[in-house]
mmCIF file of C-alpha atoms in Angstrom:
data_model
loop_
_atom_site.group_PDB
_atom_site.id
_atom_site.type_symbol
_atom_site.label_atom_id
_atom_site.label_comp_id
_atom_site.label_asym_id
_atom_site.label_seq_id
_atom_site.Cartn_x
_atom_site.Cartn_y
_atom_site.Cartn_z
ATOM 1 C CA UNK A 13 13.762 42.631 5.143
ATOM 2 C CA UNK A 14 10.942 41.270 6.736
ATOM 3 C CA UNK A 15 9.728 37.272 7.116
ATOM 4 C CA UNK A 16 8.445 35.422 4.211
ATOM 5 C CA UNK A 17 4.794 34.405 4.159
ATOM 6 C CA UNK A 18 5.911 31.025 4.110
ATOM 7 C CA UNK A 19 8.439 28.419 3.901
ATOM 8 C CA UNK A 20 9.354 24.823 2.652
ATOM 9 C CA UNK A 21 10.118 22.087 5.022
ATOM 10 C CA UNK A 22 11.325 18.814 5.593
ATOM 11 C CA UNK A 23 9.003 16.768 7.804
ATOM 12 C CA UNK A 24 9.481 13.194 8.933
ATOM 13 C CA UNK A 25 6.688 11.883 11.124
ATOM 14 C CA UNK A 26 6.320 8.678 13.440
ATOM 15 C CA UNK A 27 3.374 7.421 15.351
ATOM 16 C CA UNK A 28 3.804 5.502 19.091
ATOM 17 C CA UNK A 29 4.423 1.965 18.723
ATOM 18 C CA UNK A 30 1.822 -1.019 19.520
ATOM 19 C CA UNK A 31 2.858 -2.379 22.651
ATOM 20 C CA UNK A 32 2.636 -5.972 23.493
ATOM 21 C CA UNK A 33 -0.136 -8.974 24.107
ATOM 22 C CA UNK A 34 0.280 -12.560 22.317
ATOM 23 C CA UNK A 35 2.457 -11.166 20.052
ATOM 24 C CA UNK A 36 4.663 -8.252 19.212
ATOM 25 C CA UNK A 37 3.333 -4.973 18.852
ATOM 26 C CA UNK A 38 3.357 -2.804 15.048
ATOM 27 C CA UNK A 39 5.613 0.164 14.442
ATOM 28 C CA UNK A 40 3.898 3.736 14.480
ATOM 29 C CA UNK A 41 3.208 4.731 11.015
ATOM 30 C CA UNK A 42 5.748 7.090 8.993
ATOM 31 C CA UNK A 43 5.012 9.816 6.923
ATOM 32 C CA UNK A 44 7.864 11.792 5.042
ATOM 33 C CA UNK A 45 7.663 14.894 3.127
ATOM 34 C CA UNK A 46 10.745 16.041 1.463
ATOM 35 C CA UNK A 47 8.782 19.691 0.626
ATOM 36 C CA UNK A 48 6.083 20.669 3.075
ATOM 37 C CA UNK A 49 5.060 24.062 2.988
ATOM 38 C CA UNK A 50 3.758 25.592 6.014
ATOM 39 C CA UNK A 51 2.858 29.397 6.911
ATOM 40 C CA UNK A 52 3.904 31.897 9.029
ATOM 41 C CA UNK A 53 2.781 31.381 12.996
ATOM 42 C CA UNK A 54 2.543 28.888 15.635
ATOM 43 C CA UNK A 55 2.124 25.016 15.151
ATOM 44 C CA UNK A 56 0.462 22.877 17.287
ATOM 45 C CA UNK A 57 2.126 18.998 17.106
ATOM 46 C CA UNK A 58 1.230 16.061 19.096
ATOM 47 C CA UNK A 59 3.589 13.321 19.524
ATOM 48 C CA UNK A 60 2.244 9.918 19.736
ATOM 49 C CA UNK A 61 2.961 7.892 22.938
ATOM 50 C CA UNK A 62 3.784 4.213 23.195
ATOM 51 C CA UNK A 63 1.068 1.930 23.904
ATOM 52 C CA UNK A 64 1.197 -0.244 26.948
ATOM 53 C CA UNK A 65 0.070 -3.723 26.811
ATOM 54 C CA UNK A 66 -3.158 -4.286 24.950
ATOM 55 C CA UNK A 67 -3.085 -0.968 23.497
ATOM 56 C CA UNK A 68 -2.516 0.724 20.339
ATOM 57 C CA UNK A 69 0.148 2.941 19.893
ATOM 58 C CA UNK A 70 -0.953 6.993 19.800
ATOM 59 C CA UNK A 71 -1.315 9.015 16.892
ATOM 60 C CA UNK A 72 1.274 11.744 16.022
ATOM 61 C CA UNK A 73 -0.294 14.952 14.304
ATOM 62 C CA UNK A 74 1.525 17.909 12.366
ATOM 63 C CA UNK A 75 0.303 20.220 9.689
ATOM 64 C CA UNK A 76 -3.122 18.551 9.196
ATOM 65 C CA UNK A 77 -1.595 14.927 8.884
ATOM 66 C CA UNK A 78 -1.849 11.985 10.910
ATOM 67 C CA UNK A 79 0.912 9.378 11.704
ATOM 68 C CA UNK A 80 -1.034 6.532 12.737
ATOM 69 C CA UNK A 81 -0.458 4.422 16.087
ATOM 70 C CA UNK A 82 0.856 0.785 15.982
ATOM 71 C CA UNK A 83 -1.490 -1.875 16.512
ATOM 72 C CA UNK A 84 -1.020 -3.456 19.527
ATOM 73 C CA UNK A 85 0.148 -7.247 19.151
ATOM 74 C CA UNK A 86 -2.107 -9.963 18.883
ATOM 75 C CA UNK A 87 -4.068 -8.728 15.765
ATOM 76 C CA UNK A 88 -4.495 -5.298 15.736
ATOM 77 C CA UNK A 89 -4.801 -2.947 12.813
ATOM 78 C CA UNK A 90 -2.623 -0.110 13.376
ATOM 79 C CA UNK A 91 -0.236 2.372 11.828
ATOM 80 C CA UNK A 92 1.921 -0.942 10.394
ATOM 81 C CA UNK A 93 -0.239 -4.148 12.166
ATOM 82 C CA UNK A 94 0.309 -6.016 15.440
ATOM 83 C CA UNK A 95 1.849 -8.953 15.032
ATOM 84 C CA UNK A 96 -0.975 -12.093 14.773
ATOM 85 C CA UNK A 97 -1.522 -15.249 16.833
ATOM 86 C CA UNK A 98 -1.611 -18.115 14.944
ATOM 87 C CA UNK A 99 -2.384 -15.656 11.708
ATOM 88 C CA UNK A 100 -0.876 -13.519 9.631
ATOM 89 C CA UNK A 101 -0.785 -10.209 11.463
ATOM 90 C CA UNK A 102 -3.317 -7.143 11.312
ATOM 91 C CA UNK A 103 -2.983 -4.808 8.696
ATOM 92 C CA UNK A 104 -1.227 -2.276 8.417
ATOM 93 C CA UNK A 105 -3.356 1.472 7.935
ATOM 94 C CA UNK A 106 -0.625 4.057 7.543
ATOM 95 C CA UNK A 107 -0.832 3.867 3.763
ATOM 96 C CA UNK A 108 -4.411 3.589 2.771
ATOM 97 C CA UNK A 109 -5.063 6.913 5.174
ATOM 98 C CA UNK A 110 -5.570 10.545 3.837
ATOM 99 C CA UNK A 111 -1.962 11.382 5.096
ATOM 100 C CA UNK A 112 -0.398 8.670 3.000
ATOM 101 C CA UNK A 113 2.618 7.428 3.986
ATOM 102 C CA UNK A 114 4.112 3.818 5.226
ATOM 103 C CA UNK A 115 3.090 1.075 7.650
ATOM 104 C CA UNK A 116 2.870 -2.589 7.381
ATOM 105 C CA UNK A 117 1.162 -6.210 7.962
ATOM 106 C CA UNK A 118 1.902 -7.377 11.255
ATOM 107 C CA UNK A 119 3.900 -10.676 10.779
ATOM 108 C CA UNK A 120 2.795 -14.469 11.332
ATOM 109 C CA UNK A 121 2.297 -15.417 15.223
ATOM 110 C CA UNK A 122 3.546 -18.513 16.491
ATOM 111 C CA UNK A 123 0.446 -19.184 18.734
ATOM 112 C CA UNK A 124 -0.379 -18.258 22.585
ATOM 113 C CA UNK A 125 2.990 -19.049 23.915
ATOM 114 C CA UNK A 126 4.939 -16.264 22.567
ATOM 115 C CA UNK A 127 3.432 -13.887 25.346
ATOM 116 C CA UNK A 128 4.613 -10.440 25.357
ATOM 117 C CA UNK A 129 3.410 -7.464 27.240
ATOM 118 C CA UNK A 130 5.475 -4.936 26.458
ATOM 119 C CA UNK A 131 5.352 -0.899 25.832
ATOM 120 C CA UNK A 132 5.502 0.938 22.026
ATOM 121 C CA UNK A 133 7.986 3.105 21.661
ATOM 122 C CA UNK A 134 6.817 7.024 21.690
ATOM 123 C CA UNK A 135 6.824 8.733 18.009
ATOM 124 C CA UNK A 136 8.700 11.532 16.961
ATOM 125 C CA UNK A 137 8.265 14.559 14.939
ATOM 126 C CA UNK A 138 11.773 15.873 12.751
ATOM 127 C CA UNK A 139 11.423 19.491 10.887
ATOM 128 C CA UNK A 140 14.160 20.302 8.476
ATOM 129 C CA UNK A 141 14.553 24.135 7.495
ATOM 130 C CA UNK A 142 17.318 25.641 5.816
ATOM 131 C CA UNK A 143 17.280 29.532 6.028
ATOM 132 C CA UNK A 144 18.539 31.306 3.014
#
């Protein structure tokens, strides 16, 4: 027998985190598809790398859809939103974007003393195929 035209995956994708500034950085943003069908061939994928300080997190690509980087912290909008200085946090992208999926507010800063410059973490991409 020869290979199907096609097949049904799994696909879990996450975007590179925010990384730090006046506040914490936001999560990359997630996208899950429990049936993805893709085609027979070669797939390009890139994976989303951390951001360093004052930068956003990078995006992570698959299959025509977008994970979105984390905002960096101090008030940007990113995948799910850096966290704010003395505000509420930037918004969070990820589920207002073509590719759907989840990402959140950034959370309530506690002012200019809570200085962080740390790195996002890199995103991932997870395929799940079961052969028949």
């Amino acid at each position: 027998t020869g290979a199907p035209a096609s097949a049904t995956i799994q696909l879990m994708m996450v975007a590179g985190g925010g990384g730090g500034r006046y506040g914490g950085g936001g999560a990359g943003g997630y996208i899950y598809r429990g049936s993805f069908s893709i085609g027979v061939g070669s797939f390009s994928a890139i994976i989303g790398a951390g951001g360093g300080s004052f930068s956003n997190g990078g995006d992570t690509t698959f299959g025509g859809l977008t994970a979105i980087g984390g905002g960096y912290g101090g008030e940007a909008s990113g995948g799910s939103g850096g966290g704010g200085v003395d505000s509420a946090g930037a918004s969070g992208l990820q589920p207002t974007s073509s590719s759907g999926g989840f990402g959140n507010k950034g959370g309530w800063g506690g002012g200019y003393s809570s200085i962080s410059f740390g790195s996002g973490q890199a995103g991932i991409i997870r395929i799940r195929y079961k052969f028949q």
